[in-house]
XYZ file of N, CA, C and O in Angstrom:
812
model
N -44.502 200.024 -54.891
C -43.756 199.042 -54.087
C -44.405 197.674 -54.215
O -45.622 197.551 -54.216
N -43.555 196.640 -54.334
C -44.061 195.281 -54.503
C -44.180 194.598 -53.145
O -43.226 194.539 -52.380
N -45.370 194.086 -52.873
C -45.594 193.373 -51.615
C -46.306 192.047 -51.831
O -46.298 191.190 -50.944
N -46.923 191.864 -53.010
C -47.648 190.630 -53.299
C -47.837 190.502 -54.808
O -47.341 191.325 -55.586
N -48.542 189.463 -55.212
C -48.740 189.177 -56.634
C -49.475 190.306 -57.350
O -49.087 190.707 -58.456
N -50.495 190.841 -56.721
C -51.287 191.911 -57.343
C -50.440 193.155 -57.591
O -50.483 193.737 -58.680
N -49.650 193.554 -56.607
C -48.816 194.740 -56.783
C -47.701 194.489 -57.791
O -47.278 195.405 -58.507
N -47.209 193.246 -57.879
C -46.195 192.907 -58.879
C -46.771 193.059 -60.281
O -46.135 193.652 -61.163
N -47.968 192.543 -60.502
C -48.620 192.691 -61.808
C -48.772 194.167 -62.160
O -48.465 194.603 -63.282
N -49.251 194.949 -61.216
C -49.473 196.376 -61.438
C -48.180 197.096 -61.799
O -48.144 197.897 -62.742
N -47.098 196.789 -61.092
C -45.826 197.446 -61.364
C -45.253 197.041 -62.722
O -44.671 197.874 -63.432
N -45.400 195.782 -63.084
C -44.930 195.337 -64.402
C -45.652 196.103 -65.504
O -45.031 196.611 -66.448
N -46.962 196.216 -65.411
C -47.743 196.944 -66.410
C -47.347 198.417 -66.449
O -47.147 198.997 -67.534
N -47.204 199.027 -65.288
C -46.868 200.449 -65.219
C -45.498 200.748 -65.808
O -45.311 201.757 -66.502
N -44.524 199.890 -65.528
C -43.174 200.139 -66.014
C -43.037 199.894 -67.512
O -42.294 200.599 -68.190
N -43.744 198.911 -68.038
C -43.613 198.610 -69.467
C -44.291 199.688 -70.310
O -43.818 200.045 -71.396
N -45.397 200.216 -69.856
C -46.098 201.308 -70.544
C -46.385 200.968 -72.010
O -45.992 201.682 -72.929
N -47.061 199.861 -72.199
C -47.415 199.437 -73.548
C -48.832 198.866 -73.486
O -49.104 197.964 -72.692
N -49.713 199.376 -74.330
C -51.117 198.957 -74.286
C -51.306 197.474 -74.581
O -52.345 196.897 -74.232
N -50.329 196.858 -75.232
C -50.443 195.437 -75.552
C -50.267 194.557 -74.312
O -50.698 193.404 -74.297
N -49.618 195.120 -73.291
C -49.345 194.339 -72.090
C -50.519 194.471 -71.117
O -50.606 195.403 -70.327
N -51.424 193.510 -71.211
C -52.595 193.448 -70.349
C -52.246 192.723 -69.054
O -51.120 192.237 -68.878
N -53.213 192.613 -68.180
C -52.998 191.858 -66.946
C -52.612 190.419 -67.253
O -51.694 189.857 -66.633
N -53.285 189.810 -68.224
C -52.979 188.422 -68.586
C -51.554 188.290 -69.115
O -50.840 187.327 -68.783
N -51.109 189.256 -69.936
C -49.748 189.222 -70.454
C -48.750 189.421 -69.324
O -47.712 188.739 -69.257
N -49.038 190.331 -68.411
C -48.149 190.557 -67.274
C -48.003 189.283 -66.447
O -46.909 188.960 -65.966
N -49.092 188.552 -66.278
C -49.031 187.287 -65.543
C -48.126 186.287 -66.260
O -47.362 185.558 -65.612
N -48.200 186.267 -67.584
C -47.320 185.383 -68.358
C -45.855 185.791 -68.195
O -44.972 184.933 -68.066
N -45.589 187.093 -68.213
C -44.219 187.583 -68.058
C -43.662 187.203 -66.685
O -42.492 186.823 -66.561
N -44.502 187.294 -65.669
C -44.085 186.903 -64.318
C -43.779 185.411 -64.263
O -42.789 184.993 -63.651
N -44.605 184.611 -64.912
C -44.368 183.166 -64.937
C -43.045 182.847 -65.632
O -42.270 181.994 -65.165
N -42.755 183.546 -66.726
C -41.480 183.356 -67.419
C -40.315 183.802 -66.541
O -39.261 183.162 -66.514
N -40.525 184.915 -65.820
C -39.500 185.391 -64.901
C -39.213 184.387 -63.802
O -38.052 184.152 -63.434
N -40.256 183.770 -63.264
C -40.080 182.744 -62.241
C -39.253 181.577 -62.775
O -38.336 181.092 -62.099
N -39.578 181.129 -63.976
C -38.850 179.998 -64.572
C -37.374 180.314 -64.729
O -36.502 179.468 -64.470
N -37.078 181.542 -65.134
C -35.680 181.931 -65.303
C -34.952 181.964 -63.962
O -33.817 181.486 -63.840
N -35.594 182.522 -62.967
C -34.989 182.639 -61.651
C -34.598 181.281 -61.091
O -33.515 181.114 -60.514
N -35.451 180.279 -61.271
C -35.159 178.972 -60.692
C -33.988 178.281 -61.370
O -33.436 177.318 -60.841
N -33.592 178.774 -62.527
C -32.389 178.256 -63.189
C -31.133 178.947 -62.677
O -30.031 178.403 -62.790
N -31.281 180.150 -62.102
C -30.109 180.988 -61.841
C -29.928 181.425 -60.391
O -28.884 181.987 -60.053
N -30.901 181.193 -59.533
C -30.830 181.671 -58.155
C -30.900 180.512 -57.169
O -31.689 179.582 -57.346
N -30.056 180.584 -56.139
C -30.125 179.648 -55.026
C -30.070 180.470 -53.742
O -29.112 181.217 -53.517
N -31.102 180.349 -52.918
C -31.195 181.126 -51.700
C -31.902 180.330 -50.617
O -32.628 179.368 -50.912
N -31.680 180.724 -49.365
C -32.312 180.022 -48.253
C -33.830 180.069 -48.340
O -34.518 179.196 -47.802
N -34.365 181.081 -49.043
C -35.810 181.160 -49.224
C -36.375 180.054 -50.088
O -37.602 179.886 -50.176
N -35.496 179.280 -50.732
C -35.908 178.166 -51.582
C -35.565 176.817 -50.962
O -35.762 175.777 -51.592
N -35.052 176.814 -49.740
C -34.616 175.558 -49.119
C -35.794 174.771 -48.539
O -36.766 175.345 -48.057
N -35.663 173.457 -48.587
C -36.660 172.561 -47.995
C -35.937 171.346 -47.425
O -34.824 171.006 -47.836
N -36.582 170.691 -46.479
C -36.007 169.508 -45.837
C -36.326 168.251 -46.641
O -37.459 168.051 -47.070
N -35.313 167.436 -46.837
C -35.468 166.167 -47.552
C -35.506 165.020 -46.551
O -34.692 164.951 -45.633
N -36.473 164.126 -46.709
C -36.535 162.903 -45.906
C -37.209 161.831 -46.742
O -38.426 161.851 -46.945
N -36.413 160.905 -47.264
C -36.913 159.852 -48.148
C -36.272 158.527 -47.771
O -35.255 158.486 -47.073
N -36.861 157.452 -48.230
C -36.352 156.107 -47.935
C -35.893 155.433 -49.218
O -36.576 155.497 -50.253
N -34.751 154.791 -49.167
C -34.223 154.083 -50.332
C -35.062 152.835 -50.593
O -35.362 152.061 -49.688
N -35.441 152.657 -51.842
C -36.192 151.472 -52.270
C -35.675 151.074 -53.648
O -35.624 151.900 -54.560
N -35.282 149.828 -53.791
C -34.741 149.371 -55.067
C -33.462 150.084 -55.444
O -33.163 150.264 -56.632
N -32.706 150.509 -54.449
C -31.420 151.145 -54.696
C -31.479 152.631 -54.966
O -30.431 153.276 -55.116
N -32.686 153.227 -55.029
C -32.821 154.647 -55.313
C -33.773 155.282 -54.297
O -34.508 154.592 -53.596
N -33.748 156.604 -54.239
C -34.682 157.349 -53.402
C -35.354 158.403 -54.267
O -34.667 159.197 -54.929
N -36.666 158.400 -54.299
C -37.410 159.330 -55.146
C -37.309 160.752 -54.603
O -37.423 160.982 -53.392
N -37.095 161.713 -55.493
C -36.995 163.115 -55.122
C -38.368 163.775 -55.151
O -39.245 163.374 -55.924
N -38.576 164.822 -54.351
C -39.863 165.540 -54.370
C -40.120 166.198 -55.717
O -39.184 166.521 -56.461
N -41.380 166.425 -56.024
C -41.766 167.006 -57.314
C -41.247 168.421 -57.499
O -41.033 168.873 -58.634
N -41.019 169.152 -56.389
C -40.559 170.538 -56.481
C -39.035 170.661 -56.436
O -38.497 171.764 -56.356
N -38.325 169.542 -56.526
C -36.860 169.523 -56.419
C -36.197 170.293 -57.564
O -36.564 170.148 -58.733
N -35.183 171.109 -57.198
C -34.342 171.769 -58.197
C -32.905 171.280 -58.092
O -32.306 170.864 -59.074
N -32.351 171.344 -56.879
C -30.929 171.022 -56.711
C -30.674 170.555 -55.283
O -31.300 171.057 -54.339
N -29.752 169.623 -55.150
C -29.389 169.092 -53.835
C -28.344 169.992 -53.181
O -27.354 170.377 -53.812
N -28.562 170.332 -51.912
C -27.598 171.133 -51.156
C -26.746 170.248 -50.251
O -25.520 170.372 -50.220
N -27.373 169.364 -49.489
C -26.649 168.444 -48.616
C -27.475 167.186 -48.438
O -28.697 167.217 -48.553
N -26.798 166.081 -48.146
C -27.521 164.810 -48.005
C -26.747 163.896 -47.059
O -25.505 163.955 -46.992
N -27.481 163.070 -46.316
C -26.850 162.179 -45.357
C -27.723 160.944 -45.136
O -28.926 160.986 -45.378
N -27.092 159.867 -44.676
C -27.823 158.680 -44.246
C -28.169 158.858 -42.772
O -27.290 159.104 -41.937
N -29.458 158.769 -42.438
C -29.878 158.943 -41.042
C -29.401 157.774 -40.204
O -29.430 156.619 -40.632
N -28.938 158.077 -38.992
C -28.476 157.023 -38.093
C -27.960 157.621 -36.805
O -28.209 158.784 -36.494
N -27.207 156.844 -36.064
C -26.623 157.310 -34.805
C -25.126 157.012 -34.802
O -24.698 155.951 -34.334
N -24.291 157.897 -35.340
C -24.666 159.217 -35.859
C -25.067 159.158 -37.335
O -24.927 158.117 -37.981
N -25.563 160.300 -37.856
C -25.829 160.398 -39.289
C -24.515 160.291 -40.062
O -23.434 160.631 -39.552
N -24.619 159.835 -41.315
C -23.442 159.724 -42.163
C -23.585 160.681 -43.352
O -24.400 160.435 -44.251
N -22.816 161.784 -43.383
C -22.878 162.693 -44.535
C -22.411 161.993 -45.810
O -21.476 161.189 -45.785
N -23.071 162.309 -46.924
C -22.704 161.736 -48.220
C -22.129 162.826 -49.120
O -22.602 163.957 -49.116
N -21.110 162.444 -49.888
C -20.619 163.347 -50.910
C -21.590 163.392 -52.081
O -22.312 162.425 -52.344
N -21.626 164.520 -52.787
C -22.520 164.681 -53.933
C -21.673 164.702 -55.203
O -20.769 165.533 -55.339
N -21.933 163.780 -56.115
C -21.197 163.691 -57.375
C -22.195 163.617 -58.533
O -23.403 163.510 -58.329
N -21.699 163.668 -59.758
C -22.551 163.552 -60.931
C -22.926 162.106 -61.203
O -22.237 161.174 -60.768
N -24.012 161.919 -61.943
C -24.465 160.551 -62.209
C -23.481 159.768 -63.078
O -23.295 158.563 -62.879
N -22.828 160.433 -64.019
C -21.853 159.726 -64.848
C -20.682 159.234 -64.006
O -20.204 158.109 -64.183
N -20.217 160.082 -63.096
C -19.132 159.668 -62.215
C -19.576 158.516 -61.322
O -18.796 157.600 -61.038
N -20.834 158.553 -60.895
C -21.355 157.478 -60.045
C -21.232 156.129 -60.757
O -20.731 155.144 -60.184
N -21.676 156.067 -62.007
C -21.631 154.799 -62.730
C -20.197 154.394 -63.073
O -19.892 153.205 -63.179
N -19.341 155.385 -63.218
C -17.933 155.076 -63.498
C -17.231 154.535 -62.260
O -16.468 153.565 -62.336
N -17.481 155.153 -61.115
C -16.806 154.745 -59.879
C -17.465 153.547 -59.208
O -16.803 152.767 -58.513
N -18.769 153.406 -59.405
C -19.516 152.316 -58.763
C -20.364 151.582 -59.806
O -21.580 151.698 -59.833
N -19.718 150.821 -60.688
C -20.446 150.137 -61.759
C -21.327 148.989 -61.283
O -22.272 148.604 -61.963
N -21.008 148.431 -60.102
C -21.818 147.330 -59.572
C -23.107 147.896 -59.012
O -23.119 148.581 -57.993
N -24.225 147.610 -59.674
C -25.504 148.181 -59.256
C -26.376 147.090 -58.639
O -27.484 146.793 -59.080
N -25.840 146.502 -57.594
C -26.572 145.515 -56.792
C -26.085 145.643 -55.361
O -25.048 146.262 -55.102
N -26.838 145.078 -54.436
C -26.574 145.243 -53.008
C -25.090 145.124 -52.688
O -24.455 144.114 -52.992
N -24.542 146.174 -52.072
C -23.106 146.218 -51.873
C -22.712 146.662 -50.467
O -22.138 145.902 -49.698
N -23.063 147.912 -50.088
C -22.590 148.430 -48.810
C -23.378 149.700 -48.461
O -24.245 150.134 -49.223
N -23.040 150.289 -47.329
C -23.634 151.564 -46.955
C -23.038 152.650 -47.848
O -21.817 152.735 -48.003
N -23.874 153.498 -48.457
C -23.365 154.477 -49.421
C -22.416 155.507 -48.818
O -22.512 155.866 -47.643
N -21.506 155.992 -49.678
C -20.629 157.113 -49.353
C -20.974 158.347 -50.176
O -20.621 159.465 -49.788
N -21.640 158.117 -51.323
C -21.940 159.206 -52.242
C -23.378 159.113 -52.746
O -23.973 158.031 -52.765
N -23.892 160.272 -53.179
C -25.214 160.338 -53.812
C -25.109 161.163 -55.081
O -24.250 162.046 -55.202
N -25.984 160.864 -56.028
C -26.055 161.632 -57.270
C -27.511 161.729 -57.704
O -28.331 160.865 -57.376
N -27.817 162.794 -58.423
C -29.166 162.976 -58.956
C -29.221 162.367 -60.354
O -28.388 162.672 -61.208
N -30.200 161.484 -60.556
C -30.443 160.917 -61.877
C -31.936 161.026 -62.151
O -32.742 160.372 -61.484
N -32.294 161.867 -63.120
C -33.701 162.122 -63.426
C -34.418 162.585 -62.154
O -34.036 163.582 -61.555
N -35.415 161.849 -61.698
C -36.175 162.258 -60.515
C -35.827 161.436 -59.280
O -36.615 161.363 -58.336
N -34.633 160.832 -59.288
C -34.208 159.988 -58.170
C -32.811 160.342 -57.691
O -32.014 160.949 -58.425
N -32.512 159.939 -56.462
C -31.146 159.887 -55.985
C -30.638 158.465 -56.172
O -31.351 157.501 -55.878
N -29.415 158.353 -56.680
C -28.753 157.064 -56.760
C -27.524 157.118 -55.860
O -27.077 158.202 -55.476
N -26.964 155.956 -55.525
C -25.950 155.916 -54.480
C -24.778 155.024 -54.847
O -24.885 154.112 -55.665
N -23.644 155.326 -54.222
C -22.467 154.502 -54.367
C -21.705 154.441 -53.046
O -21.503 155.481 -52.423
N -21.336 153.253 -52.595
C -21.731 151.961 -53.157
C -23.253 151.782 -53.185
O -23.967 152.471 -52.478
N -23.691 150.828 -53.988
C -25.119 150.535 -54.082
C -25.641 150.125 -52.703
O -25.028 149.304 -52.016
N -26.754 150.702 -52.250
C -27.222 150.453 -50.870
C -27.511 148.980 -50.578
O -28.101 148.275 -51.397
N -27.102 148.572 -49.378
C -27.367 147.202 -48.946
C -28.568 147.126 -48.010
O -28.852 146.076 -47.428
N -29.285 148.259 -47.848
C -30.450 148.280 -46.968
C -31.347 149.462 -47.358
O -30.940 150.343 -48.128
N -32.548 149.473 -46.813
C -33.501 150.555 -47.101
C -33.267 151.713 -46.128
O -34.088 151.992 -45.238
N -32.141 152.399 -46.313
C -31.776 153.486 -45.415
C -32.720 154.685 -45.572
O -33.281 154.928 -46.654
N -32.847 155.448 -44.497
C -33.539 156.741 -44.567
C -32.518 157.808 -44.932
O -31.440 157.885 -44.331
N -32.852 158.595 -45.926
C -31.956 159.638 -46.426
C -32.541 161.000 -46.063
O -33.708 161.281 -46.348
N -31.729 161.823 -45.427
C -32.160 163.164 -45.052
C -31.224 164.198 -45.662
O -30.105 163.872 -46.062
N -31.679 165.436 -45.722
C -30.834 166.488 -46.258
C -31.597 167.769 -46.488
O -32.711 167.961 -45.995
N -30.969 168.646 -47.253
C -31.570 169.928 -47.632
C -31.492 170.055 -49.149
O -30.468 169.735 -49.754
N -32.581 170.532 -49.758
C -32.564 170.761 -51.200
C -33.190 172.109 -51.516
O -33.916 172.694 -50.704
N -32.869 172.623 -52.698
C -33.505 173.845 -53.192
C -34.751 173.442 -53.979
O -34.686 172.552 -54.829
N -35.852 174.094 -53.664
C -37.113 173.737 -54.299
C -37.662 174.879 -55.150
O -37.337 176.046 -54.950
N -38.515 174.502 -56.084
C -39.280 175.478 -56.843
C -40.482 175.862 -55.979
O -41.269 174.993 -55.580
N -40.610 177.138 -55.687
C -41.721 177.594 -54.863
C -43.041 177.468 -55.627
O -43.051 177.444 -56.865
N -44.143 177.388 -54.894
C -45.453 177.366 -55.535
C -45.614 178.642 -56.342
O -45.342 179.743 -55.852
N -46.008 178.514 -57.586
C -46.112 179.670 -58.475
C -47.049 180.722 -57.901
O -48.074 180.398 -57.299
N -46.676 181.973 -58.091
C -47.538 183.063 -57.657
C -48.839 183.048 -58.455
O -48.847 182.774 -59.655
N -49.924 183.342 -57.770
C -51.242 183.336 -58.409
C -52.213 184.097 -57.515
O -51.845 184.578 -56.437
N -53.463 184.167 -57.951
C -54.488 184.838 -57.153
C -54.707 184.152 -55.813
O -55.129 184.787 -54.839
N -54.403 182.848 -55.748
C -54.591 182.107 -54.501
C -53.295 181.907 -53.724
O -53.313 181.430 -52.589
N -52.160 182.250 -54.333
C -50.856 182.172 -53.668
C -50.121 183.473 -53.969
O -49.382 183.576 -54.945
N -50.363 184.473 -53.155
C -49.996 185.847 -53.520
C -48.619 186.297 -53.052
O -48.135 187.337 -53.500
N -47.988 185.546 -52.160
C -46.675 185.955 -51.664
C -45.735 184.758 -51.555
O -46.164 183.630 -51.339
N -44.450 185.046 -51.715
C -43.382 184.093 -51.398
C -42.087 184.889 -51.294
O -42.116 186.122 -51.247
N -40.969 184.225 -51.259
C -39.686 184.923 -51.112
C -39.501 185.985 -52.185
O -38.925 187.052 -51.933
N -40.010 185.737 -53.396
C -39.775 186.643 -54.517
C -40.780 187.784 -54.616
O -40.780 188.535 -55.598
N -41.634 187.927 -53.604
C -42.395 189.169 -53.443
C -41.933 189.885 -52.179
O -42.489 190.925 -51.821
N -40.909 189.315 -51.521
C -40.341 189.905 -50.319
C -38.897 190.289 -50.560
O -38.604 191.183 -51.356
N -37.977 189.575 -49.903
C -36.556 189.899 -50.023
C -36.045 189.806 -51.461
O -35.121 190.528 -51.841
N -36.620 188.907 -52.239
C -36.145 188.725 -53.616
C -37.013 189.393 -54.663
O -36.948 189.037 -55.846
N -37.805 190.389 -54.264
C -38.772 190.999 -55.185
C -38.109 191.676 -56.379
O -38.630 191.630 -57.502
N -36.949 192.315 -56.162
C -36.299 193.001 -57.284
C -35.868 192.012 -58.363
O -35.931 192.322 -59.561
N -35.454 190.818 -57.966
C -35.044 189.822 -58.956
C -36.213 189.407 -59.844
O -36.100 189.395 -61.080
N -37.352 189.089 -59.250
C -38.503 188.664 -60.042
C -39.073 189.816 -60.854
O -39.486 189.632 -62.006
N -39.090 190.999 -60.293
C -39.618 192.168 -61.004
C -38.829 192.421 -62.282
O -39.405 192.528 -63.378
N -37.510 192.502 -62.173
C -36.708 192.801 -63.362
C -36.619 191.605 -64.305
O -36.484 191.783 -65.520
N -36.723 190.384 -63.787
C -36.797 189.215 -64.667
C -38.054 189.288 -65.517
O -38.029 188.989 -66.722
N -39.163 189.681 -64.904
C -40.438 189.796 -65.621
C -40.372 190.891 -66.677
O -40.838 190.709 -67.815
N -39.782 192.038 -66.333
C -39.643 193.131 -67.295
C -38.760 192.715 -68.474
O -39.063 193.038 -69.632
N -37.690 192.011 -68.177
C -36.773 191.591 -69.246
C -37.432 190.630 -70.221
O -37.024 190.544 -71.392
N -38.464 189.905 -69.777
C -39.175 188.978 -70.656
C -40.123 189.694 -71.620
O -40.730 189.057 -72.481
N -40.240 191.020 -71.499
C -41.169 191.785 -72.346
C -40.574 192.142 -73.697
O -41.191 192.894 -74.463
N -39.402 191.632 -74.025
C -38.726 191.974 -75.288
C -39.616 191.841 -76.529
O -39.566 192.702 -77.415
N -40.463 190.799 -76.663
C -41.303 190.697 -77.862
C -42.255 191.881 -78.054
O -42.672 192.179 -79.183
N -42.595 192.562 -76.975
C -43.507 193.691 -77.065
C -42.776 195.018 -77.242
O -43.360 195.997 -77.711
N -41.488 195.052 -76.877
C -40.759 196.319 -76.871
C -39.667 196.400 -77.926
O -39.093 197.475 -78.139
N -39.335 195.257 -78.543
C -38.334 195.199 -79.609
C -37.017 195.822 -79.163
O -36.372 195.328 -78.275
N -36.634 196.952 -79.763
C -35.316 197.540 -79.503
C -35.326 198.594 -78.406
O -34.448 199.456 -78.353
N -36.278 198.523 -77.531
C -36.387 199.475 -76.430
C -35.135 199.390 -75.548
O -34.777 198.325 -75.055
N -34.461 200.527 -75.361
C -33.216 200.553 -74.593
C -33.411 200.196 -73.119
O -32.467 199.838 -72.422
N -34.649 200.289 -72.648
C -34.898 199.934 -71.255
C -34.618 198.461 -70.986
O -34.297 198.077 -69.853
N -34.730 197.638 -72.009
C -34.486 196.208 -71.827
C -33.069 195.934 -71.338
O -32.851 195.040 -70.516
N -32.106 196.697 -71.847
C -30.713 196.537 -71.427
C -30.574 196.883 -69.945
O -29.890 196.185 -69.185
N -31.244 197.960 -69.542
C -31.189 198.387 -68.134
C -31.851 197.346 -67.247
O -31.320 196.973 -66.193
N -33.005 196.844 -67.659
C -33.727 195.860 -66.853
C -32.936 194.566 -66.719
O -32.920 193.948 -65.658
N -32.282 194.159 -67.802
C -31.464 192.952 -67.741
C -30.307 193.140 -66.758
O -29.987 192.245 -65.972
N -29.676 194.321 -66.797
C -28.580 194.603 -65.877
C -29.075 194.625 -64.430
O -28.400 194.118 -63.517
N -30.252 195.203 -64.212
C -30.832 195.234 -62.870
C -31.143 193.820 -62.381
O -30.946 193.500 -61.200
N -31.620 192.985 -63.285
C -31.883 191.582 -62.930
C -30.586 190.890 -62.514
O -30.542 190.185 -61.496
N -29.533 191.102 -63.297
C -28.243 190.478 -62.988
C -27.716 190.962 -61.647
O -27.184 190.171 -60.850
N -27.846 192.254 -61.371
C -27.399 192.793 -60.087
C -28.161 192.128 -58.931
O -27.570 191.773 -57.909
N -29.472 191.974 -59.102
C -30.308 191.400 -58.045
C -29.952 189.935 -57.791
O -29.816 189.507 -56.639
N -29.806 189.154 -58.849
C -29.505 187.729 -58.669
C -28.091 187.527 -58.133
O -27.863 186.626 -57.312
N -27.155 188.369 -58.577
C -25.794 188.264 -58.038
C -25.785 188.561 -56.541
O -25.088 187.897 -55.772
N -26.567 189.563 -56.139
C -26.643 189.908 -54.716
C -27.210 188.738 -53.907
O -26.660 188.363 -52.864
N -28.293 188.165 -54.394
C -28.927 187.052 -53.674
C -27.980 185.865 -53.569
O -27.821 185.263 -52.497
N -27.328 185.519 -54.676
C -26.426 184.360 -54.660
C -25.197 184.606 -53.785
O -24.719 183.693 -53.100
N -24.685 185.847 -53.775
C -23.546 186.162 -52.918
C -23.939 186.116 -51.449
O -23.173 185.641 -50.603
N -25.131 186.618 -51.140
C -25.607 186.562 -49.758
C -25.762 185.118 -49.290
O -25.451 184.779 -48.146
N -26.244 184.261 -50.176
C -26.397 182.850 -49.840
C -25.036 182.206 -49.597
O -24.861 181.420 -48.658
N -24.056 182.550 -50.422
C -22.712 181.994 -50.252
C -22.111 182.446 -48.933
O -21.504 181.640 -48.203
N -22.287 183.726 -48.579
C -21.772 184.222 -47.293
C -22.467 183.535 -46.127
O -21.840 183.196 -45.120
N -23.772 183.312 -46.257
C -24.530 182.662 -45.186
C -24.028 181.243 -44.947
O -23.906 180.802 -43.797
N -23.726 180.539 -46.031
C -23.305 179.144 -45.913
C -21.932 179.008 -45.270
O -21.668 178.032 -44.562
N -21.050 179.984 -45.505
C -19.680 179.852 -45.029
C -19.341 180.827 -43.908
O -18.179 180.988 -43.544
N -20.360 181.471 -43.334
C -20.133 182.481 -42.304
C -19.477 181.894 -41.059
O -18.715 182.540 -40.373
N -19.788 180.629 -40.749
C -19.280 180.043 -39.509
C -17.775 179.846 -39.490
O -17.154 179.864 -38.436
N -17.163 179.662 -40.665
C -15.729 179.435 -40.721
C -15.348 178.055 -40.217
O -16.193 177.241 -39.830
N -14.067 177.745 -40.188
C -13.611 176.402 -39.778
C -13.810 176.178 -38.285
O -13.736 177.109 -37.474
N -14.055 174.915 -37.917
C -14.144 174.558 -36.512
C -12.754 174.539 -35.882
O -11.777 174.144 -36.526
N -12.679 174.975 -34.637
C -11.394 174.990 -33.940
C -11.547 174.310 -32.580
O -12.578 174.401 -31.937
N -10.467 173.656 -32.149
C -10.453 173.012 -30.848
C -10.419 174.075 -29.763
O -9.692 175.070 -29.865
N -11.213 173.853 -28.726
C -11.187 174.760 -27.581
C -10.181 174.263 -26.563
O -10.079 173.062 -26.280
N -9.433 175.190 -25.970
C -8.462 174.804 -24.954
C -9.180 174.470 -23.647
O -10.184 175.088 -23.295
N -8.666 173.490 -22.957
C -9.273 173.086 -21.672
C -9.030 174.149 -20.609
O -8.043 174.856 -20.655
């Protein structure tokens, strides 16, 4: 059973059953599995709070940023912003000088850009999906050694292809990985929309 980094390494080695896969190799496979997961999984276990200030028309994103979930201009009340692509931003808002309070945000490289172009140094808040601190001897647990352990485990096993070549288990492990990530992503989608539409209450 997987409960932390050490047990994950042990299980990867035990399941692969190949003398070439040492502890160091298992650690590499886990690192590759983590990288793959962050491209394909979005879950509340990866969420973090965003709070940045616009400077020079942009707001710098955190180093662990993967994807924007929601964003708003802080105020009384807050103003939610739509999220669009950077190409659409430049097409719809070509004037990149002080203009107005933004209605939209887009990710460009390591920054958020806005349209209309901000006319003040607004505080921007929101929620984003982050890359968790990599598992290691000093960081032994995170979401992917808990609720998401099956996803990381089978992702790590699937990365062992160079050592196993045409081993039929690879097909099974890949399918298990897909099942795990689909489950996590579906659960996240249900969580986000569980509340349903708002309705007026009768007096």
